[in-house]
N, CA, C and O atoms as a DFTB+ gen file, in Angstrom:
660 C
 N C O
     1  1      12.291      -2.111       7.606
     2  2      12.806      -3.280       8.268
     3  2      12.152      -4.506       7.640
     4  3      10.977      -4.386       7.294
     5  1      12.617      -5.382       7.498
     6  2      12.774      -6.741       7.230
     7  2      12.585      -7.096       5.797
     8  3      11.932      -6.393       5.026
     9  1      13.230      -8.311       5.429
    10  2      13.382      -8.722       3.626
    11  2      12.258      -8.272       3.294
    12  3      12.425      -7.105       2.938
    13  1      10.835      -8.668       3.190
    14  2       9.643      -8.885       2.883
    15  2       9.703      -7.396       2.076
    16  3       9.053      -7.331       1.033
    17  1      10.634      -5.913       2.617
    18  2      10.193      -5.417       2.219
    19  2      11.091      -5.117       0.661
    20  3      10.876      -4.257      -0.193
    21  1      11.841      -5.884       0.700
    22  2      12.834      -5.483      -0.846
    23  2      12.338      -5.550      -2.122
    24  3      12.973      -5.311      -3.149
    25  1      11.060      -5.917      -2.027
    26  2      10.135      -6.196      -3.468
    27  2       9.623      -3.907      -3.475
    28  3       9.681      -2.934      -4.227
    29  1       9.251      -4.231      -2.267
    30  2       9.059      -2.515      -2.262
    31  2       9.843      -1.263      -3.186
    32  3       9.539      -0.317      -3.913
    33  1      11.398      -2.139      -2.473
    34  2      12.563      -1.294      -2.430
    35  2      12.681      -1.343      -4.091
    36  3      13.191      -0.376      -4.657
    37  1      12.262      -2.345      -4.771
    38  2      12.624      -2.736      -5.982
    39  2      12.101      -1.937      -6.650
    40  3      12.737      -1.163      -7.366
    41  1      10.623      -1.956      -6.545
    42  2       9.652      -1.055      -7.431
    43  2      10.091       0.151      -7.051
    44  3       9.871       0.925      -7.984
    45  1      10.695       0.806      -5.989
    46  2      11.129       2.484      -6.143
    47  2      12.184       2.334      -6.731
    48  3      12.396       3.440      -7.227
    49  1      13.192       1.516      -7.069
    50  2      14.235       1.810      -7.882
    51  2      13.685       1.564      -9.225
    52  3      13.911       2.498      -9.994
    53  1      13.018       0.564      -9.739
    54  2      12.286       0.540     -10.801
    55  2      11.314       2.173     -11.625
    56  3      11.279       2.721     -12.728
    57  1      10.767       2.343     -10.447
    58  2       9.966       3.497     -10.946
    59  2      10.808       4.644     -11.264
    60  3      10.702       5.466     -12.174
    61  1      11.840       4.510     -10.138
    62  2      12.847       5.928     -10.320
    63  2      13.802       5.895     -11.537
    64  3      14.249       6.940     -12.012
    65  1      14.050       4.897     -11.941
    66  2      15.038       4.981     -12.892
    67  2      14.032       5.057     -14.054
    68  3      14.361       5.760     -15.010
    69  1      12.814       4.403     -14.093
    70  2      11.648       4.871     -16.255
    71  2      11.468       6.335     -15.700
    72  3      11.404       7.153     -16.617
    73  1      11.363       6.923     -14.334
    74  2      11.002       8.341     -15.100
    75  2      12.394       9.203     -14.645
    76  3      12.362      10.328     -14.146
    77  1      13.053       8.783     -14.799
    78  2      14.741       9.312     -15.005
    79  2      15.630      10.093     -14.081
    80  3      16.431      10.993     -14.330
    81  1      15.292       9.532     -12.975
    82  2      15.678       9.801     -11.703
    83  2      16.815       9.316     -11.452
    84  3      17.038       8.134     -11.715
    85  1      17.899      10.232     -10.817
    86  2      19.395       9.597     -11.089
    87  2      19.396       8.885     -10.040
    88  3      18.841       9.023      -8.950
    89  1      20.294       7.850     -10.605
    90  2      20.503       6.889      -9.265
    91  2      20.861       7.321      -7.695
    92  3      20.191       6.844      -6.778
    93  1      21.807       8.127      -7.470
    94  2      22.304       8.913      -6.166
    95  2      20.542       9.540      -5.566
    96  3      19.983       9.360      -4.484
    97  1      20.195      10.112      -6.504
    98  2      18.494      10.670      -5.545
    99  2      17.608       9.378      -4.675
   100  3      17.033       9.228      -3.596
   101  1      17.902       8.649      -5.826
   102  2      16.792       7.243      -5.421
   103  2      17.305       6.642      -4.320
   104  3      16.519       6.198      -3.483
   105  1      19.023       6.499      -4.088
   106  2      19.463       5.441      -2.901
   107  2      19.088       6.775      -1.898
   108  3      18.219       6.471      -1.080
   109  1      19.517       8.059      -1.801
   110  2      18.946       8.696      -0.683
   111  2      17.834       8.739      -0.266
   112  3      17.584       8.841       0.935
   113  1      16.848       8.661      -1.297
   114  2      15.493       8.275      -0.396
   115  2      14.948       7.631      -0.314
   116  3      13.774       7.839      -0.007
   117  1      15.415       6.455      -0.528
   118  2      15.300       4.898      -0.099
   119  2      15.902       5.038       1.236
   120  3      15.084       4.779       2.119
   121  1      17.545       5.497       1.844
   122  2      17.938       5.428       2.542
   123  2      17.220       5.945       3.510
   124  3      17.095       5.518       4.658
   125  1      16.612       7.148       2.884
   126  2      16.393       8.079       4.237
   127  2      14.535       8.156       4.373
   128  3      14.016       9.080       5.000
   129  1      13.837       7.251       3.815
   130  2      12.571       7.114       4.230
   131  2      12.187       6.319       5.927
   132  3      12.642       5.303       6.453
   133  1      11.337       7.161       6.315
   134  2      11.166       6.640       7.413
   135  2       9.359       6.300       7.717
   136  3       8.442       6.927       8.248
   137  1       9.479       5.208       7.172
   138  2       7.482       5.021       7.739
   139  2       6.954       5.318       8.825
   140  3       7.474       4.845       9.835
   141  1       5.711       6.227       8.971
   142  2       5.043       6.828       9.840
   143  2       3.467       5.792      10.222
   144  3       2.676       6.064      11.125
   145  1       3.372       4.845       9.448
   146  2       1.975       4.554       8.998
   147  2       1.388       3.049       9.584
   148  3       0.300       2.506       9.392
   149  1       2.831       2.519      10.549
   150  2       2.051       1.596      11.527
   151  2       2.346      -0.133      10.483
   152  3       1.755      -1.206      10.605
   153  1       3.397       0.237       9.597
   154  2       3.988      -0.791       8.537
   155  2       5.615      -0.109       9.259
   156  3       6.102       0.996       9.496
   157  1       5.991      -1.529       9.389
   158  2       7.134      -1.679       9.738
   159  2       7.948      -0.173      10.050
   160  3       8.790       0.351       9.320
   161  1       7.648       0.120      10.800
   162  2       8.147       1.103      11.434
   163  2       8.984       0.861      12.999
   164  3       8.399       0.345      13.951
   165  1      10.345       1.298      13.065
   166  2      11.169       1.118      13.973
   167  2      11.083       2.433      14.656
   168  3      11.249       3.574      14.224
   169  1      10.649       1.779      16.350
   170  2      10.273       2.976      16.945
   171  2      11.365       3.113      18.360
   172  3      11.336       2.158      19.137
   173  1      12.162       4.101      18.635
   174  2      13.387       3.721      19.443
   175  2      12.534       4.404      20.995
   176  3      12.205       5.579      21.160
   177  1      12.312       3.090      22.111
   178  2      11.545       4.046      22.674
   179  2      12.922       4.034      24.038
   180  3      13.885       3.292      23.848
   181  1      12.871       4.797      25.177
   182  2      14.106       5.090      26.085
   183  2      14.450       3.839      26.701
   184  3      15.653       3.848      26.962
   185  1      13.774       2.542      27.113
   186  2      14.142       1.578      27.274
   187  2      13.790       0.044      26.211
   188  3      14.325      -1.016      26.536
   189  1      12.953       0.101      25.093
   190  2      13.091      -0.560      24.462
   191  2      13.079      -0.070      22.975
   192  3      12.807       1.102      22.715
   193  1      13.447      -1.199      21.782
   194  2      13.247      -0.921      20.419
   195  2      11.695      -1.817      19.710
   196  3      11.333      -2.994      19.708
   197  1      11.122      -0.542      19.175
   198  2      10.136      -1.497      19.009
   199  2       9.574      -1.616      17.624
   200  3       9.273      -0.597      17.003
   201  1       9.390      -3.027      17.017
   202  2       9.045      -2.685      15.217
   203  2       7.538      -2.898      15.431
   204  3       7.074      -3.928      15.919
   205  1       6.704      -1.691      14.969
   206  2       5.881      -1.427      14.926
   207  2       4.915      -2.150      12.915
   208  3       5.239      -1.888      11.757
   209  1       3.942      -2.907      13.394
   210  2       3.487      -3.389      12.044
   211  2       1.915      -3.776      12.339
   212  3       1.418      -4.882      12.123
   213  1       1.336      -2.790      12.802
   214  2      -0.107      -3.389      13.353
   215  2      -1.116      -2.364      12.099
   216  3      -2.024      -1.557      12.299
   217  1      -0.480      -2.831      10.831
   218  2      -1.511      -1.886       9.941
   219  2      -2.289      -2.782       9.647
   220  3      -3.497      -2.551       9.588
   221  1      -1.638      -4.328       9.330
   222  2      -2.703      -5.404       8.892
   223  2      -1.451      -6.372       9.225
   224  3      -0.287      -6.300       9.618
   225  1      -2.716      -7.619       8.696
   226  2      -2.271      -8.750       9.202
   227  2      -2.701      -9.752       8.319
   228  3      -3.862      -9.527       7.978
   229  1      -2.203     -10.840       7.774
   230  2      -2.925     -12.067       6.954
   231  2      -1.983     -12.872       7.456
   232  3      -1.126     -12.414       8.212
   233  1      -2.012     -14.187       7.102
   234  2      -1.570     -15.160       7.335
   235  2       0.217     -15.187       6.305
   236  3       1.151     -15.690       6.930
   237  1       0.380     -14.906       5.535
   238  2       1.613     -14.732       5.254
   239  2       2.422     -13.692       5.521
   240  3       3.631     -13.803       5.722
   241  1       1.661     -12.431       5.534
   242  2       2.536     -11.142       6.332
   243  2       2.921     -11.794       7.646
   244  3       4.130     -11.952       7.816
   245  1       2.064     -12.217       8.644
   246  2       2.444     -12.421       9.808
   247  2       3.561     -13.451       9.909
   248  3       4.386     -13.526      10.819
   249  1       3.438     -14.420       8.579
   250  2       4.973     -15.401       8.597
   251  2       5.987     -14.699       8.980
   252  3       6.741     -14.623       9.949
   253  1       5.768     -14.052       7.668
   254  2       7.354     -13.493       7.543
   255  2       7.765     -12.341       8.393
   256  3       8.947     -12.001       8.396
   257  1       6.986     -11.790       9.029
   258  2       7.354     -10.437      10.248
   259  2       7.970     -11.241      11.069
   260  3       9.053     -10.902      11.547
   261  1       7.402     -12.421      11.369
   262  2       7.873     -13.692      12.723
   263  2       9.065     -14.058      12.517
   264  3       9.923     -14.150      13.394
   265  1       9.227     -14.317      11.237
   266  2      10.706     -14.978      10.791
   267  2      11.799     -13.782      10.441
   268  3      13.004     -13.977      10.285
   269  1      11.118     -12.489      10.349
   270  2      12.247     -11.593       9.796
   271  2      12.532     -11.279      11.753
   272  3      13.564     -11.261      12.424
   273  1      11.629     -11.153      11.976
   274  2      11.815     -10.838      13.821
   275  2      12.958     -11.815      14.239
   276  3      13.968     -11.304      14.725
   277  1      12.877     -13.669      14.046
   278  2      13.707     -14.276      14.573
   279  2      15.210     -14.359      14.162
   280  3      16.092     -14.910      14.821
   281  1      15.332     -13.832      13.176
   282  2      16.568     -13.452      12.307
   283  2      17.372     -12.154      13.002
   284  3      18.579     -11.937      12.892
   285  1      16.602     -11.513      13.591
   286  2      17.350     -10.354      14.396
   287  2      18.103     -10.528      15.471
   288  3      17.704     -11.193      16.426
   289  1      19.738      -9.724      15.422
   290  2      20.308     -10.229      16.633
   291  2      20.183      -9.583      17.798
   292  3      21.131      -8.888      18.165
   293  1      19.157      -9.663      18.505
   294  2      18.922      -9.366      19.663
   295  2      19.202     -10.631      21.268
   296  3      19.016     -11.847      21.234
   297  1      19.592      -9.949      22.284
   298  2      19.051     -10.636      23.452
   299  2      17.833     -11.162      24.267
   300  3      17.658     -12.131      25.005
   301  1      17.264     -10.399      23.947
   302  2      15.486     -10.173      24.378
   303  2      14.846      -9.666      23.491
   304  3      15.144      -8.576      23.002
   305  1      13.743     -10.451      23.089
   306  2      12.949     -10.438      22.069
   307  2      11.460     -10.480      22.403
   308  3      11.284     -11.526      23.027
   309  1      10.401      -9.873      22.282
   310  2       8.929      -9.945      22.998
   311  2       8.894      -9.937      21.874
   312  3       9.750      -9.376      21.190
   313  1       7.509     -10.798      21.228
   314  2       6.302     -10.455      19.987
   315  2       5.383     -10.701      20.963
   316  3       5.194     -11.479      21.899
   317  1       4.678      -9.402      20.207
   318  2       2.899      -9.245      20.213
   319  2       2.262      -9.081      19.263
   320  3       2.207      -8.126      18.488
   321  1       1.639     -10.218      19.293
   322  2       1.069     -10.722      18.109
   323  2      -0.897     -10.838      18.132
   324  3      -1.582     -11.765      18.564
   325  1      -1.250      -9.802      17.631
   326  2      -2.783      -9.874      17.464
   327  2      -3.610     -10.578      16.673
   328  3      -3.150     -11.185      15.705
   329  1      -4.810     -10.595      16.939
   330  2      -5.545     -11.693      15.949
   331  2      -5.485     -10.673      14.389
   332  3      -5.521      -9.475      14.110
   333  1      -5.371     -12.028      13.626
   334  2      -5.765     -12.015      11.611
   335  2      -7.085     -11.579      11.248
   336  3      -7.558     -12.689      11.002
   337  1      -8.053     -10.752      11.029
   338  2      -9.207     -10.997      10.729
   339  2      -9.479     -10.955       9.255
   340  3      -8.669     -10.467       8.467
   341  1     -11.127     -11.695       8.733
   342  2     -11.735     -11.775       7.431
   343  2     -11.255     -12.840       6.709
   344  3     -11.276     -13.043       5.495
   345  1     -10.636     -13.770       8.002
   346  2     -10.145     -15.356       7.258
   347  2     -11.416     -16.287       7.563
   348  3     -10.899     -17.342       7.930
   349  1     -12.142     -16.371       7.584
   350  2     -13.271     -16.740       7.293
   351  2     -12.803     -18.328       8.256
   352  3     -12.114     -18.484       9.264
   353  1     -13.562     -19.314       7.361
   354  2     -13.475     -21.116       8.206
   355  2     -11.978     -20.986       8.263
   356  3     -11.498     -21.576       9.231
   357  1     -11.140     -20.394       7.515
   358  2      -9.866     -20.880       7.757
   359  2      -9.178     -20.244       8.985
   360  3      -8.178     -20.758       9.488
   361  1      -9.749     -19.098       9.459
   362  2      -9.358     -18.405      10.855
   363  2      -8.363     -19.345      11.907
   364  3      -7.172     -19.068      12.045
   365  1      -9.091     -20.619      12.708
   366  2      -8.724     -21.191      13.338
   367  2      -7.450     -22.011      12.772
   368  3      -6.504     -21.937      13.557
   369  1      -7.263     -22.537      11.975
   370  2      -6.279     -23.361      11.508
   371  2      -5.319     -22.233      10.900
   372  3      -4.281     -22.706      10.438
   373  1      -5.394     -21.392      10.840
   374  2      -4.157     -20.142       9.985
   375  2      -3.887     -19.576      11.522
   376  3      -2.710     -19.267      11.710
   377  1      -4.663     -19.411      12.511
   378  2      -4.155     -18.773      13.529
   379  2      -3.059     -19.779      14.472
   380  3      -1.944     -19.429      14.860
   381  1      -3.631     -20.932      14.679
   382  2      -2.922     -22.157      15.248
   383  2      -1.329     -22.178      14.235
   384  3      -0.237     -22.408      14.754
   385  1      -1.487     -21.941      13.010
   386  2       0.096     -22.598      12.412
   387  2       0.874     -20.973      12.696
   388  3       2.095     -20.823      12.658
   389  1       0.013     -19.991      12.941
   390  2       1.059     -18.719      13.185
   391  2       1.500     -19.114      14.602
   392  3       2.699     -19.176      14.876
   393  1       0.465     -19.403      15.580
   394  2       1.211     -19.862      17.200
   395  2       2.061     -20.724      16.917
   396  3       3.159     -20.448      17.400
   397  1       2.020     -22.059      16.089
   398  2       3.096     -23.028      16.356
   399  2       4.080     -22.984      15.704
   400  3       4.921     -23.875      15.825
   401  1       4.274     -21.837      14.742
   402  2       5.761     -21.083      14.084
   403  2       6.420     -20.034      15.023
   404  3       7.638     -19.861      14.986
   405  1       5.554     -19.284      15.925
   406  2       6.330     -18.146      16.870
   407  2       6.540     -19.021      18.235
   408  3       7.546     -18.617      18.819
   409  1       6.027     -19.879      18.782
   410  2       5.969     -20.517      19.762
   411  2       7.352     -21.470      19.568
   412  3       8.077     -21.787      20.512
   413  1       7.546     -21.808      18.362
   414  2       9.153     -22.405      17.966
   415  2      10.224     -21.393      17.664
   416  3      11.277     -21.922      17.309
   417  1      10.238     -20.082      17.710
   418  2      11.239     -19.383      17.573
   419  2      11.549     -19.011      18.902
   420  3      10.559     -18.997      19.632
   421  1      12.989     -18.601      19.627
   422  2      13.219     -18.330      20.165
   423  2      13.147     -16.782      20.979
   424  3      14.100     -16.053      21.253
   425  1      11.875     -16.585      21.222
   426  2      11.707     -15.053      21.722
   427  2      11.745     -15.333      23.278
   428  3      11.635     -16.478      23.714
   429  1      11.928     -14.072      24.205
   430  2      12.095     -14.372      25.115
   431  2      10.928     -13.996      26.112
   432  3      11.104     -14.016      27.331
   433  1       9.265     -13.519      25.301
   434  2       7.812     -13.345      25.216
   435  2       7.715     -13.608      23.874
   436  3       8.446     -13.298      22.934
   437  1       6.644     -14.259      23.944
   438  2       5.421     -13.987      22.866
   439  2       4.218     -14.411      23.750
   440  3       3.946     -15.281      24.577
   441  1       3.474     -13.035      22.970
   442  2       2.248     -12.529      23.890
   443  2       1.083     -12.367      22.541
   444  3       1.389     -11.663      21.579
   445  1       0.269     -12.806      22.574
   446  2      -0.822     -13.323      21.891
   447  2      -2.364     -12.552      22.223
   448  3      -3.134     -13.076      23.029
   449  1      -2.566     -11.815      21.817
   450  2      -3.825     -11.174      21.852
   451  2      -5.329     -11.160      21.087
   452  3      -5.217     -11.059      19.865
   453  1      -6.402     -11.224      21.471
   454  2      -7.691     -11.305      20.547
   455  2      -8.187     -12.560      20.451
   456  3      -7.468     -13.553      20.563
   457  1      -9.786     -12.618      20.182
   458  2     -10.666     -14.034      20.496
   459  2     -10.176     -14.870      19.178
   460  3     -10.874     -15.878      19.061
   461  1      -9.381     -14.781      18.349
   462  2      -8.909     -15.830      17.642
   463  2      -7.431     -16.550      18.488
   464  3      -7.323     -17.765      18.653
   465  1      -6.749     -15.896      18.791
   466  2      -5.455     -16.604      19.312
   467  2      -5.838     -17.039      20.694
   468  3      -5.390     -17.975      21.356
   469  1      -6.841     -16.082      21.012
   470  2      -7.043     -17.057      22.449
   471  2      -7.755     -18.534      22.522
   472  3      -8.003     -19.152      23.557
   473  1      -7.988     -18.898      21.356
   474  2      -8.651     -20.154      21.349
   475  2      -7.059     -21.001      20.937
   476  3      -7.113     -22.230      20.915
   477  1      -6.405     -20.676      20.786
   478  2      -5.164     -21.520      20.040
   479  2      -4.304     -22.601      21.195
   480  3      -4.815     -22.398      22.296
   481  1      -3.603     -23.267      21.264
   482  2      -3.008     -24.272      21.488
   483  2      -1.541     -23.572      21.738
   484  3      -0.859     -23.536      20.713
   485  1      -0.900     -22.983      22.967
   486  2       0.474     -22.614      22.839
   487  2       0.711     -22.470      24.169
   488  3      -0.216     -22.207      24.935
   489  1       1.882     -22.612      24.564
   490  2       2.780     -22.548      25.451
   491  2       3.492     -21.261      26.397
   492  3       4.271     -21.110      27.338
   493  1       2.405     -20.234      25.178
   494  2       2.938     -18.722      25.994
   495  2       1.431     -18.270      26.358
   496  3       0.382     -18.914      26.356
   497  1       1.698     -16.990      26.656
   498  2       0.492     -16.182      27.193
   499  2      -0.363     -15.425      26.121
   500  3      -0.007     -14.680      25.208
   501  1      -1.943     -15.970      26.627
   502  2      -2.877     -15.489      25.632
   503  2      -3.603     -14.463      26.393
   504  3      -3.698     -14.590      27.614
   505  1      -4.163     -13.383      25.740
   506  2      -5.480     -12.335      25.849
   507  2      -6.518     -12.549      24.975
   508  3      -6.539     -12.573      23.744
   509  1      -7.500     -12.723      25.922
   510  2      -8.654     -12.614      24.974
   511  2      -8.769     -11.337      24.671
   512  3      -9.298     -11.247      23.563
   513  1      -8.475     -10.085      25.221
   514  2      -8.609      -9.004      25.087
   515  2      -7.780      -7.874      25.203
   516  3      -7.286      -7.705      26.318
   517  1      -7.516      -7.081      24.348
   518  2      -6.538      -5.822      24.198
   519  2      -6.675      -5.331      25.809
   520  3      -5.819      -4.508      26.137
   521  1      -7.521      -5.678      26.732
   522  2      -7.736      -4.751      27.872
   523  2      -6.715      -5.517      28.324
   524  3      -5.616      -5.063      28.642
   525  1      -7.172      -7.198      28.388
   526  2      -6.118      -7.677      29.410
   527  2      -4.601      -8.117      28.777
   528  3      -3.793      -8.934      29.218
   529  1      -4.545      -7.394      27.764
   530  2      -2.546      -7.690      27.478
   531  2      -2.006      -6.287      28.085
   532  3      -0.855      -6.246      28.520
   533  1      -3.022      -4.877      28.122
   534  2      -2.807      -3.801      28.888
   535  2      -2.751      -3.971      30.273
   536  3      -1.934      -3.215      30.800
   537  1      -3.296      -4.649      30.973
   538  2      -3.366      -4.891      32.128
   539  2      -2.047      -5.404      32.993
   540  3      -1.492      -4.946      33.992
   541  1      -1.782      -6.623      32.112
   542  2      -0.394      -7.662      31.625
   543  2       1.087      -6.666      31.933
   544  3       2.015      -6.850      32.721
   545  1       0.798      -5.475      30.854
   546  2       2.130      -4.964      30.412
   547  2       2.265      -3.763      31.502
   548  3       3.285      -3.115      31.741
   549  1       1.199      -3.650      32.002
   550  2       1.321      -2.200      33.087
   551  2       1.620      -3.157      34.961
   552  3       1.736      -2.483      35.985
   553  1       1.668      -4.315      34.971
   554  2       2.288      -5.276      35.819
   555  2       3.587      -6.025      35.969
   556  3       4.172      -6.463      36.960
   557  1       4.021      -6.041      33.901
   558  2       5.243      -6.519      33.984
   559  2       5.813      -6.027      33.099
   560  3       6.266      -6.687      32.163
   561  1       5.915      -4.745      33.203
   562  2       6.563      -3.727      32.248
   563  2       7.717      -4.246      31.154
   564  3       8.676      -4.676      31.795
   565  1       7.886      -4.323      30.049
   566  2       8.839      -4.906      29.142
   567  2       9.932      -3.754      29.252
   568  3       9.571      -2.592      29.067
   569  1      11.101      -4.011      29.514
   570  2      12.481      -3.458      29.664
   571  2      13.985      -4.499      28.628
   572  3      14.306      -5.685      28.547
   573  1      14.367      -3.520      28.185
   574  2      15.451      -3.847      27.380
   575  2      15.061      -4.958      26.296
   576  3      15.751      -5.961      26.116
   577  1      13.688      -4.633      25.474
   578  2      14.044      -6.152      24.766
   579  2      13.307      -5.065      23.201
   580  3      12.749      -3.989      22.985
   581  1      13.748      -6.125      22.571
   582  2      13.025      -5.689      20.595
   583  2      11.812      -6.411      20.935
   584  3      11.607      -7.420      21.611
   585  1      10.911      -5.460      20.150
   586  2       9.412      -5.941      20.345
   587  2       8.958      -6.023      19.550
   588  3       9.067      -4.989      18.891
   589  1       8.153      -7.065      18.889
   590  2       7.169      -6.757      17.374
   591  2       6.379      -6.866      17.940
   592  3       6.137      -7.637      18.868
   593  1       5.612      -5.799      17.293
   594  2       4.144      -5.694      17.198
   595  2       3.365      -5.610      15.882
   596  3       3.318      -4.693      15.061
   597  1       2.812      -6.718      15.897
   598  2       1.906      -7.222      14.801
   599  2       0.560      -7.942      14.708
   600  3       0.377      -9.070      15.167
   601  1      -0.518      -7.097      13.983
   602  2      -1.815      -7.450      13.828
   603  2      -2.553      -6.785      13.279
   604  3      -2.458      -5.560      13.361
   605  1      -3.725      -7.519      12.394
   606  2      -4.808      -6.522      12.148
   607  2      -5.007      -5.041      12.389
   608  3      -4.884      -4.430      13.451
   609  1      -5.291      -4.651      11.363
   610  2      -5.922      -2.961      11.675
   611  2      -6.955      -2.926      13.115
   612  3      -6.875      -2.084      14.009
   613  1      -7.947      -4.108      13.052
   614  2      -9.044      -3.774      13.763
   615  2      -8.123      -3.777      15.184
   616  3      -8.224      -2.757      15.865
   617  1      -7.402      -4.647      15.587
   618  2      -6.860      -4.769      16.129
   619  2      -6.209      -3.728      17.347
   620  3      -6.154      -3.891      18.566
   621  1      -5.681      -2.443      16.365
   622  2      -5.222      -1.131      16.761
   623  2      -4.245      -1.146      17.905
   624  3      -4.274      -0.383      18.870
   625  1      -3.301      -2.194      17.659
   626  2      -2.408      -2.452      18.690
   627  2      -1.246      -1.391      18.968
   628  3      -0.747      -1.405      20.093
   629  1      -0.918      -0.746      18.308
   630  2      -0.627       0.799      18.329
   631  2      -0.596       1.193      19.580
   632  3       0.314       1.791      20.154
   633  1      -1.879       0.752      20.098
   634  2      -2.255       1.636      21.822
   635  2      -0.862       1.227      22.684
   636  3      -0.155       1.923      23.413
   637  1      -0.776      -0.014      22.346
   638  2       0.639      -0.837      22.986
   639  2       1.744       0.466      23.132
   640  3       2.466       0.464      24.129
   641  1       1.834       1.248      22.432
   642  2       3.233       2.384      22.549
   643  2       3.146       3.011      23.618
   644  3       4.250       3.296      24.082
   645  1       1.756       3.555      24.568
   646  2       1.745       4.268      25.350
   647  2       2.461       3.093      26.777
   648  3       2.943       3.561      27.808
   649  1       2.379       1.796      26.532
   650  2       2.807       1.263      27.919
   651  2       3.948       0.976      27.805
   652  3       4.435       0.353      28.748
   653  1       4.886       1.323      26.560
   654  2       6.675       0.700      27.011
   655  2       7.268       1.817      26.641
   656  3       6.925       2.618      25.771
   657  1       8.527       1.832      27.622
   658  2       9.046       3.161      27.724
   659  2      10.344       2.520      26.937
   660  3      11.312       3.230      26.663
């Protein structure tokens, strides 16, 4: 899921065709790969769809997950969005321009987690802590909407799967 990843898609058609892989093999398993590994992975759960991307996080991955997210035609839209880490002085000012790019897209949540976004400047709901966005989601259960989930490894926002059905 989303553009960001067609540079990917490129290099497997690239690689497949120098070591002489017929074209028909390569679109099938391009077609039919399915990521397991917490990178953009579409996870169909009984009441919501959820794109799963909490392997990492920097300041331009998280652009473009935000913008490939707002491009989707959905009705209801939640992002959860975890803190960036190992951005050093620039932490605060890279975390603030990711809130004031998702905070301008039209989702119908964005939910903000970890002691970097909780210091940020926005209009939706912050966690300082993975405990209390768990706390959050087991009170106001998310039903019928596309969800990104995106952040840092340390992050391990993953856990998020056990609370939406």
């Amino acid at each position: 899921v989303g553009a960001y990843n067609y540079t990917n898609i490129l290099a497997a058609i690239t690689l497949g065709s120098y070591f002489g892989v017929a074209a028909q093999k390569i679109k099938k398993a391009i077609e039919n790969y399915v990521p397991t590994n917490n990178r953009s992975q579409v996870i169909e759960k009984e009441h919501n769809q959820v794109i799963l991307d909490a392997y990492n996080a920097n300041p331009s991955s998280m652009k473009v997950a935000i913008e490939n997210f707002a491009k989707i035609k959905k009705e209801f839209k939640t992002a959860i969005l975890g803190d960036m880490f190992e951005l050093g002085e620039a932490s605060s000012k890279e975390h603030q321009e990711i809130v004031d790019l998702a905070d301008h897209c039209d989702f119908s949540n964005t939910l903000y987690v970890g002691a970097h976004f909780y210091k940020t400047i926005t209009k939706n709901i912050q966690f300082k802590t993975f405990e209390g966005l768990r706390d959050h989601l087991l009170k106001k259960p998310l039903n019928n909407q596309s969800i990104l989930i995106k952040g840092s490894r340390g992050m391990a926002l993953e856990r998020i799967l056990d609370l939406i059905d």
